[in-house]
Coordinates of C-alpha atoms in Angstrom, one line a residue:
M1 CA 188.9 58.6 -212.1
S2 CA 190.8 59.5 -208.5
E3 CA 191.6 56.0 -206.8
T4 CA 189.8 58.0 -203.5
K5 CA 187.6 60.1 -205.5
F6 CA 184.8 57.7 -204.7
K7 CA 185.4 57.2 -200.8
D8 CA 185.6 60.9 -200.5
I9 CA 182.5 60.7 -201.8
A10 CA 181.1 58.1 -199.2
N11 CA 182.7 60.0 -196.4
Q12 CA 180.6 62.8 -197.3
I13 CA 177.1 60.5 -198.0
T14 CA 178.4 59.8 -194.6
S15 CA 178.6 63.2 -192.8
R16 CA 175.3 64.0 -194.3
I17 CA 173.6 60.5 -192.5
E18 CA 175.1 61.8 -189.3
Q19 CA 173.9 64.7 -189.8
G20 CA 170.4 63.7 -190.4
I21 CA 170.4 64.9 -194.0
Y22 CA 169.9 61.7 -194.9
A23 CA 168.0 59.7 -192.2
A24 CA 167.7 56.6 -191.1
G25 CA 165.2 54.4 -193.6
A26 CA 165.5 56.8 -196.2
K27 CA 166.1 56.9 -200.2
L28 CA 169.0 58.2 -201.0
P29 CA 169.4 60.1 -204.6
P30 CA 169.6 58.0 -208.3
H31 CA 173.6 57.8 -209.6
R32 CA 173.1 60.3 -211.9
E33 CA 171.6 63.0 -210.0
L34 CA 173.9 62.6 -206.7
A35 CA 177.0 63.1 -209.8
N36 CA 175.2 66.0 -211.1
E37 CA 175.4 67.2 -207.3
L38 CA 178.4 67.1 -206.7
G39 CA 180.2 67.4 -210.0
T40 CA 181.4 63.7 -210.4
T41 CA 180.1 60.9 -212.2
P42 CA 177.6 58.3 -212.0
A43 CA 180.3 55.3 -211.9
T44 CA 181.5 57.1 -208.9
V45 CA 178.9 57.7 -207.0
S46 CA 177.7 53.8 -207.6
K47 CA 181.6 52.4 -206.0
A48 CA 180.5 55.0 -202.9
Y49 CA 177.0 53.3 -202.8
K50 CA 179.0 49.8 -202.5
L51 CA 181.2 50.8 -200.2
L52 CA 178.8 52.2 -197.9
A53 CA 176.8 48.7 -198.4
E54 CA 179.2 46.7 -197.7
L55 CA 180.5 49.1 -194.2
G56 CA 177.0 48.7 -193.3
R57 CA 175.7 52.5 -193.5
V58 CA 173.5 51.1 -196.6
E59 CA 171.5 48.6 -198.3
S60 CA 170.7 48.4 -201.5
F61 CA 167.6 46.2 -203.2
V62 CA 167.7 46.0 -206.9
G63 CA 165.1 47.7 -208.6
R64 CA 164.4 50.1 -205.5
G65 CA 167.7 51.3 -204.9
T66 CA 169.9 52.1 -201.9
F67 CA 169.0 53.0 -198.4
V68 CA 170.2 54.5 -195.5
R69 CA 170.0 51.4 -192.7
D70 CA 168.0 52.5 -189.3
K71 CA 169.6 51.8 -186.5
S72 CA 167.2 48.3 -185.8
A73 CA 169.1 47.4 -188.5
L74 CA 172.1 48.0 -188.1
S75 CA 172.1 46.8 -183.9
Q76 CA 171.9 44.1 -185.8
V77 CA 175.0 43.7 -187.5
I78 CA 177.4 46.0 -184.6
Q79 CA 175.8 43.4 -181.8
P80 CA 177.2 40.0 -181.2
Q81 CA 174.7 36.9 -182.0
H82 CA 174.3 36.0 -178.6
Q83 CA 174.4 37.4 -175.2
E84 CA 177.6 38.5 -173.6
L85 CA 177.8 37.3 -170.4
D86 CA 180.7 38.5 -169.3
F87 CA 183.0 42.1 -169.5
N88 CA 186.1 41.0 -171.6
F89 CA 187.9 43.2 -171.7
S90 CA 191.2 39.9 -171.6
I91 CA 190.4 39.6 -175.5
L92 CA 193.2 41.9 -177.5
Q93 CA 190.6 41.7 -180.6
P94 CA 188.9 44.1 -183.2
C95 CA 185.6 45.4 -182.7
L96 CA 184.4 43.0 -184.6
G97 CA 180.6 44.1 -185.4
L98 CA 181.8 46.7 -187.2
N99 CA 183.4 44.3 -190.2
L100 CA 181.0 41.9 -189.9
N101 CA 179.0 42.7 -193.4
A102 CA 181.8 43.3 -195.3
L103 CA 183.2 40.1 -194.3
T104 CA 180.2 38.6 -195.5
Q105 CA 180.1 39.9 -198.9
A106 CA 184.0 39.3 -199.3
Y107 CA 183.3 35.5 -198.5
S108 CA 180.2 35.5 -200.8
R109 CA 182.8 36.3 -204.0
A110 CA 185.3 34.2 -202.7
A111 CA 182.8 31.8 -203.4
E112 CA 181.2 33.0 -206.5
T113 CA 184.8 32.5 -207.7
L114 CA 185.7 28.6 -207.2
S115 CA 187.6 26.8 -209.6
P116 CA 189.8 23.6 -210.1
T117 CA 193.1 26.4 -210.2
L118 CA 191.9 28.0 -206.7
L119 CA 191.2 24.8 -204.5
A120 CA 194.6 22.9 -205.7
Y121 CA 197.9 22.8 -204.0
A122 CA 199.6 26.1 -204.6
D123 CA 203.5 26.9 -205.2
D124 CA 205.6 29.6 -203.1
S125 CA 203.3 29.3 -200.1
G126 CA 200.0 30.4 -202.2
H127 CA 199.1 32.2 -205.3
S128 CA 200.9 35.5 -206.5
S129 CA 198.0 38.0 -206.7
H130 CA 197.8 36.3 -202.9
R131 CA 201.2 37.2 -202.0
A132 CA 201.0 40.8 -204.5
A133 CA 197.8 42.0 -202.1
G134 CA 199.8 41.1 -199.2
A135 CA 202.4 42.9 -200.1
I136 CA 200.1 46.0 -201.1
W137 CA 199.1 45.9 -197.0
L138 CA 202.5 45.3 -196.4
Q139 CA 203.2 48.6 -197.8
K140 CA 200.6 50.6 -196.9
H141 CA 201.1 50.4 -193.2
G142 CA 205.3 51.8 -194.1
L143 CA 207.1 48.5 -195.4
Q144 CA 208.1 49.7 -198.7
S145 CA 210.5 47.1 -199.6
A146 CA 207.7 44.0 -200.1
S147 CA 206.8 42.5 -203.2
S148 CA 205.1 39.5 -204.2
E149 CA 208.3 38.0 -204.8
N150 CA 209.4 38.2 -201.3
V151 CA 206.5 37.8 -199.3
L152 CA 205.0 34.4 -198.4
L153 CA 201.8 33.7 -196.4
T154 CA 201.1 31.9 -193.4
N155 CA 197.9 30.9 -191.2
G156 CA 198.3 34.3 -189.2
A157 CA 201.0 35.8 -187.3
Q158 CA 201.2 33.3 -185.0
H159 CA 201.8 30.7 -187.3
A160 CA 204.2 33.5 -188.5
L161 CA 206.4 33.3 -185.8
S162 CA 206.2 30.0 -184.8
L163 CA 207.7 29.2 -188.4
L164 CA 210.4 32.3 -187.7
V165 CA 211.8 30.3 -184.3
E166 CA 211.2 26.1 -186.0
T167 CA 213.0 27.1 -188.6
L168 CA 216.0 30.3 -187.9
T169 CA 217.2 28.2 -184.2
E170 CA 217.5 25.1 -182.6
P171 CA 216.8 23.7 -179.1
G172 CA 218.3 25.7 -176.5
D173 CA 219.2 28.5 -178.5
T174 CA 218.3 32.1 -177.0
I175 CA 215.5 34.2 -178.1
A176 CA 215.4 37.7 -177.5
V177 CA 212.4 39.9 -176.4
E178 CA 210.9 43.2 -174.9
A179 CA 210.5 42.1 -171.1
L180 CA 206.7 42.9 -171.1
T181 CA 206.2 41.2 -174.4
Y182 CA 203.2 39.1 -176.0
P183 CA 202.5 35.8 -174.4
G184 CA 202.1 33.9 -177.5
I185 CA 205.7 34.6 -178.3
L186 CA 206.7 32.8 -175.0
A187 CA 203.9 30.3 -175.2
I188 CA 206.3 29.2 -178.6
A189 CA 209.5 29.6 -177.0
N190 CA 208.5 27.9 -174.1
L191 CA 207.0 24.5 -176.1
A192 CA 210.0 24.7 -178.6
G193 CA 212.7 24.5 -175.6
R194 CA 214.1 27.6 -176.3
E195 CA 215.6 30.5 -173.7
V196 CA 214.6 34.0 -173.5
V197 CA 215.8 36.8 -172.5
G198 CA 214.3 40.0 -172.7
V199 CA 215.4 43.4 -173.2
N200 CA 214.5 46.8 -171.5
L201 CA 211.4 48.9 -172.7
D202 CA 211.6 52.0 -172.0
E203 CA 209.4 55.0 -172.9
D204 CA 210.4 54.5 -176.9
G205 CA 210.2 50.7 -176.7
L206 CA 212.7 48.2 -177.1
C207 CA 216.4 50.0 -175.3
P208 CA 219.1 50.3 -177.9
K209 CA 221.4 50.4 -174.9
H210 CA 219.8 46.7 -172.8
L211 CA 219.7 44.9 -177.1
R212 CA 223.3 46.0 -177.3
K213 CA 224.4 44.1 -174.0
V214 CA 221.9 41.2 -174.5
I215 CA 223.5 40.5 -177.9
K216 CA 227.2 40.7 -176.1
Q217 CA 226.2 38.4 -172.9
H218 CA 223.5 36.1 -174.9
S219 CA 224.1 35.8 -178.1
P220 CA 220.3 35.4 -179.1
K221 CA 219.4 33.9 -182.9
L222 CA 216.4 36.2 -183.0
V223 CA 215.4 39.4 -181.6
I224 CA 211.7 39.8 -181.9
C225 CA 209.5 43.1 -181.0
I226 CA 206.8 44.8 -181.8
P227 CA 207.3 48.2 -182.2
S228 CA 204.1 49.9 -183.1
H229 CA 201.2 49.7 -179.9
Q230 CA 203.5 47.5 -178.2
N231 CA 201.5 44.9 -176.8
P232 CA 201.1 45.2 -173.9
T233 CA 202.6 48.4 -173.2
G234 CA 200.8 50.5 -176.0
I235 CA 204.3 52.0 -176.6
T236 CA 205.2 53.6 -180.5
M237 CA 208.5 53.3 -182.1
S238 CA 209.7 56.7 -183.0
V239 CA 211.2 56.9 -185.7
S240 CA 214.8 57.6 -184.8
R241 CA 214.2 54.6 -182.5
R242 CA 214.0 51.9 -185.1
Q243 CA 216.9 53.4 -186.7
A244 CA 218.7 53.0 -183.2
I245 CA 217.6 49.5 -183.1
A246 CA 219.2 49.0 -186.6
D247 CA 222.2 50.0 -186.0
V248 CA 222.2 47.4 -182.7
I249 CA 221.4 44.3 -185.1
K250 CA 223.3 45.6 -188.0
A251 CA 226.2 45.5 -185.8
S252 CA 225.4 41.5 -184.1
S253 CA 225.2 38.0 -186.1
T254 CA 221.3 37.9 -184.9
Y255 CA 217.9 38.5 -186.8
L256 CA 215.4 40.9 -186.7
V257 CA 211.8 39.7 -186.3
E258 CA 209.8 42.8 -186.5
D259 CA 205.6 42.3 -185.9
D260 CA 204.2 45.1 -186.7
I261 CA 200.8 43.6 -186.6
Y262 CA 199.7 46.6 -184.7
A263 CA 200.6 49.4 -187.9
F264 CA 197.5 50.5 -189.1
L265 CA 196.9 52.2 -185.7
N266 CA 199.2 54.0 -186.9
N267 CA 197.8 57.7 -188.1
A268 CA 200.5 57.6 -190.9
P269 CA 203.2 54.8 -191.8
I270 CA 206.1 54.8 -189.5
P271 CA 209.4 53.6 -191.5
A272 CA 209.5 49.5 -190.7
I273 CA 212.1 49.2 -188.9
S274 CA 212.9 46.0 -192.0
D275 CA 213.5 48.4 -194.4
L276 CA 216.8 49.3 -192.5
L277 CA 217.6 46.0 -192.0
P278 CA 216.8 44.3 -195.3
Q279 CA 218.9 41.2 -194.9
Q280 CA 218.5 40.5 -191.6
S281 CA 215.2 41.4 -190.5
I282 CA 211.8 39.5 -190.7
Y283 CA 208.7 41.8 -191.1
I284 CA 205.4 39.6 -190.3
T285 CA 201.7 40.8 -189.9
S286 CA 198.3 39.5 -189.8
L287 CA 194.9 40.8 -190.9
S288 CA 193.5 39.9 -187.6
K289 CA 193.1 42.7 -185.8
A290 CA 192.2 45.1 -188.9
V291 CA 189.3 42.4 -190.4
S292 CA 188.9 38.9 -188.2
P293 CA 191.1 36.7 -186.3
A294 CA 188.9 33.8 -187.9
M295 CA 190.0 35.4 -191.5
R296 CA 193.6 33.8 -190.5
C297 CA 195.5 35.6 -193.5
G298 CA 199.1 36.5 -192.4
Y299 CA 202.3 37.8 -194.1
I300 CA 206.1 37.0 -193.7
K301 CA 208.3 39.7 -195.3
A302 CA 212.0 37.8 -195.5
P303 CA 215.4 38.2 -197.5
D304 CA 215.9 36.4 -200.4
T305 CA 218.0 33.7 -198.6
L306 CA 215.7 33.0 -196.6
L307 CA 212.7 32.8 -198.6
P308 CA 213.9 29.2 -199.8
V309 CA 213.9 27.1 -196.3
L310 CA 210.8 29.3 -194.7
A311 CA 209.2 28.1 -197.6
A312 CA 209.6 24.8 -198.1
H313 CA 208.8 24.7 -193.8
I314 CA 205.9 26.2 -194.9
R315 CA 205.0 22.9 -197.2
A316 CA 206.5 20.7 -194.3
N317 CA 204.1 21.9 -192.2
I318 CA 200.4 22.3 -193.6
W319 CA 201.4 22.7 -197.7
L320 CA 199.9 26.1 -197.6
A321 CA 197.5 28.3 -195.9
S322 CA 194.0 28.6 -197.1
P323 CA 193.6 30.0 -200.4
I324 CA 189.4 30.3 -199.8
N325 CA 190.6 32.9 -196.8
F326 CA 193.2 34.4 -198.7
A327 CA 191.3 35.2 -201.7
A328 CA 188.5 36.8 -199.5
A329 CA 191.0 39.1 -198.7
T330 CA 192.8 39.6 -201.7
D331 CA 189.1 41.0 -202.5
L332 CA 189.5 43.8 -200.1
I333 CA 192.8 44.7 -200.0
E334 CA 191.9 45.1 -203.7
Q335 CA 188.3 46.7 -203.2
G336 CA 190.1 49.2 -200.5
T337 CA 187.5 47.9 -197.8
A338 CA 190.3 46.2 -196.0
F339 CA 191.6 50.0 -195.8
E340 CA 188.4 51.2 -194.8
L341 CA 187.9 48.9 -192.3
A342 CA 191.1 49.1 -190.8
S343 CA 189.8 52.9 -190.1
A344 CA 186.7 52.6 -188.7
Q345 CA 188.6 49.9 -186.4
L346 CA 191.1 53.0 -185.6
R347 CA 188.2 55.8 -185.6
E348 CA 186.5 52.8 -182.9
A349 CA 189.4 53.0 -181.0
E350 CA 189.8 56.2 -180.6
Y351 CA 186.4 56.7 -178.9
R352 CA 187.3 54.2 -176.3
Q353 CA 190.0 55.5 -175.9
T354 CA 188.6 59.2 -174.9
V355 CA 186.2 57.3 -173.1
T356 CA 189.2 54.9 -170.7
A357 CA 190.3 58.5 -170.0
N358 CA 187.5 59.9 -168.7
I359 CA 185.9 57.2 -167.0
L360 CA 189.4 55.2 -165.6
K361 CA 190.3 59.3 -165.0
D362 CA 192.5 58.6 -162.0
F363 CA 194.3 55.6 -162.9
Y364 CA 194.8 56.1 -166.9
E365 CA 197.7 57.2 -168.5
T366 CA 198.7 58.3 -172.0
A367 CA 197.4 55.1 -174.3
S368 CA 196.7 54.8 -178.1
G369 CA 195.5 51.5 -179.4
F370 CA 193.6 48.5 -178.6
H371 CA 194.8 48.3 -174.7
I372 CA 196.1 49.4 -172.0
W373 CA 198.7 48.9 -170.0
L374 CA 197.3 49.8 -166.2
K375 CA 199.4 50.2 -162.8
L376 CA 197.5 49.2 -160.3
P377 CA 196.9 51.4 -157.5
E378 CA 199.6 50.5 -154.1
H379 CA 195.7 49.3 -152.4
W380 CA 195.8 47.3 -154.8
R381 CA 197.9 43.8 -155.5
V382 CA 197.5 42.5 -159.2
D383 CA 196.5 38.7 -158.2
R384 CA 193.7 40.1 -155.9
L385 CA 192.7 42.8 -158.3
V386 CA 192.1 39.9 -160.7
E387 CA 190.0 37.5 -158.6
E388 CA 188.1 40.2 -157.3
A389 CA 187.2 41.5 -160.8
K390 CA 186.4 37.8 -162.4
K391 CA 184.0 38.0 -159.4
R392 CA 181.7 40.6 -161.3
A393 CA 182.4 39.4 -164.3
I394 CA 184.9 41.6 -165.7
L395 CA 187.6 39.5 -167.4
V396 CA 191.4 41.1 -167.8
S397 CA 194.9 39.9 -168.2
H398 CA 197.0 39.3 -165.3
G399 CA 200.9 41.5 -165.9
G400 CA 201.9 38.3 -164.8
Y401 CA 201.3 37.2 -168.4
F402 CA 203.9 39.1 -170.3
S403 CA 206.6 39.4 -168.1
V404 CA 209.6 37.7 -168.9
G405 CA 211.0 38.2 -165.1
D406 CA 209.3 39.8 -162.1
T407 CA 205.4 40.3 -162.1
P408 CA 204.1 43.4 -162.6
N409 CA 201.6 45.2 -160.4
C410 CA 199.6 45.9 -163.8
V411 CA 197.0 44.5 -165.9
R412 CA 196.3 45.0 -170.2
L413 CA 192.9 46.4 -170.7
S414 CA 191.8 45.1 -174.2
L415 CA 188.9 48.3 -175.6
M416 CA 187.6 46.6 -178.5
A417 CA 186.4 42.5 -177.9
I418 CA 182.6 43.9 -176.3
S419 CA 180.9 45.4 -178.8
S420 CA 178.0 47.5 -177.9
R421 CA 179.3 50.6 -176.4
D422 CA 177.3 51.1 -173.7
R423 CA 178.1 47.8 -172.5
F424 CA 181.8 48.4 -172.7
E425 CA 181.2 51.9 -170.5
E426 CA 179.2 50.0 -168.5
G427 CA 181.4 47.5 -167.4
L428 CA 184.9 49.9 -167.3
G429 CA 182.3 51.9 -164.8
Q430 CA 182.5 49.0 -162.6
F431 CA 186.0 48.0 -162.9
A432 CA 187.0 51.9 -161.9
E433 CA 184.9 51.6 -158.8
L434 CA 186.3 48.1 -158.2
L435 CA 189.9 49.7 -158.8
A436 CA 188.8 52.6 -156.3
S437 CA 187.1 50.1 -153.6
K438 CA 189.3 48.4 -150.9
P439 CA 190.4 45.2 -151.2
M440 CA 188.7 43.0 -148.1
P441 CA 191.0 41.9 -145.7
F442 CA 192.6 39.0 -146.4
S443 CA 191.2 36.7 -143.4
D444 CA 187.4 37.7 -145.1
F445 CA 188.3 36.5 -148.7
L446 CA 189.5 33.4 -148.0
N447 CA 186.0 32.8 -146.4

């Protein structure tokens, strides 16, 4: 059976559901009947039904069959279990309602596999099967050099970043980052007593010319960059820019840390910079954006020369990341469900980007992924805008959180944390009204 045949069948069933051919609450045909209709096998139809159940589109009952979820049942999956009091555009995470059913089933299956081996200590930062699954995830999204032998397991990408800073630098050393970057990197450097220098960005991402200058002037031990759907700007580096960055790094003695956590949002895999720098780069990612932040499954691919020291630091700090989390993650990856969940998040992000472009049409610039980087109109200063938005229960991220230098008059809006599409659009509409309005006089603001 083709590895993608059952997914094709699942897509056909989904299309029929959306067209109303299989109505909400309707019973789907028996496996053999649908297999005969579609020219496939009952086993293939069974796998398609199982995938759709994990994605929350259908539900199966022993002895009764498989049924299309009705709208009320599906809303229980998609809607949060508590009332969302704020319009939260500040948290950069997946739309978790889309993944809840699959996560529940994956953890249930992981619980059924509990054994003394899984619950015990493990060498090499974790079980080889979990590292092999991580390599599959990395290879799928552009890192061809990943294998179970050169992948280490961490408690998410944040832990991986902290581990690399602690292992490969010393207090007082310099780390080069994008001039606008993920605040977690800045927090790690600050706590660890490392100096940070910003590298300019242009429309294609990290600027090679300025990176060369920064390396010459500051001799950073690490250069950290986010090549795909960069946080906060949303820029994705082209293949030629990735090659240019690799060329600059090759001419230096620094290491590149490639934080490619959003690679799954590329419509087609883009070759990783790390494949161009096998001895001078460390590639990190996790499942937090595609599957769930709570899963805490991070992966590091590093040169063979660094693997022993990195593994030693993992043992010294946490001994090993939770095998139970990685058992569930491995199940999702091996079953192919993790990739289906990632694709569903991509489709949802594309929908929400389209809605955002329409509602914020006077302010929106071309973007993709989970967020937008919004330049404010001249009549708004970022401090005032963030405060006024908060008064309206609209939470956005201040541009200063991301800046190594001067504070940009910008905000970052995450588009995925609000579970309901209707509520997302409502909050976005209110934010658009705020942007279009003029701020009150400062004297009134103080009162």
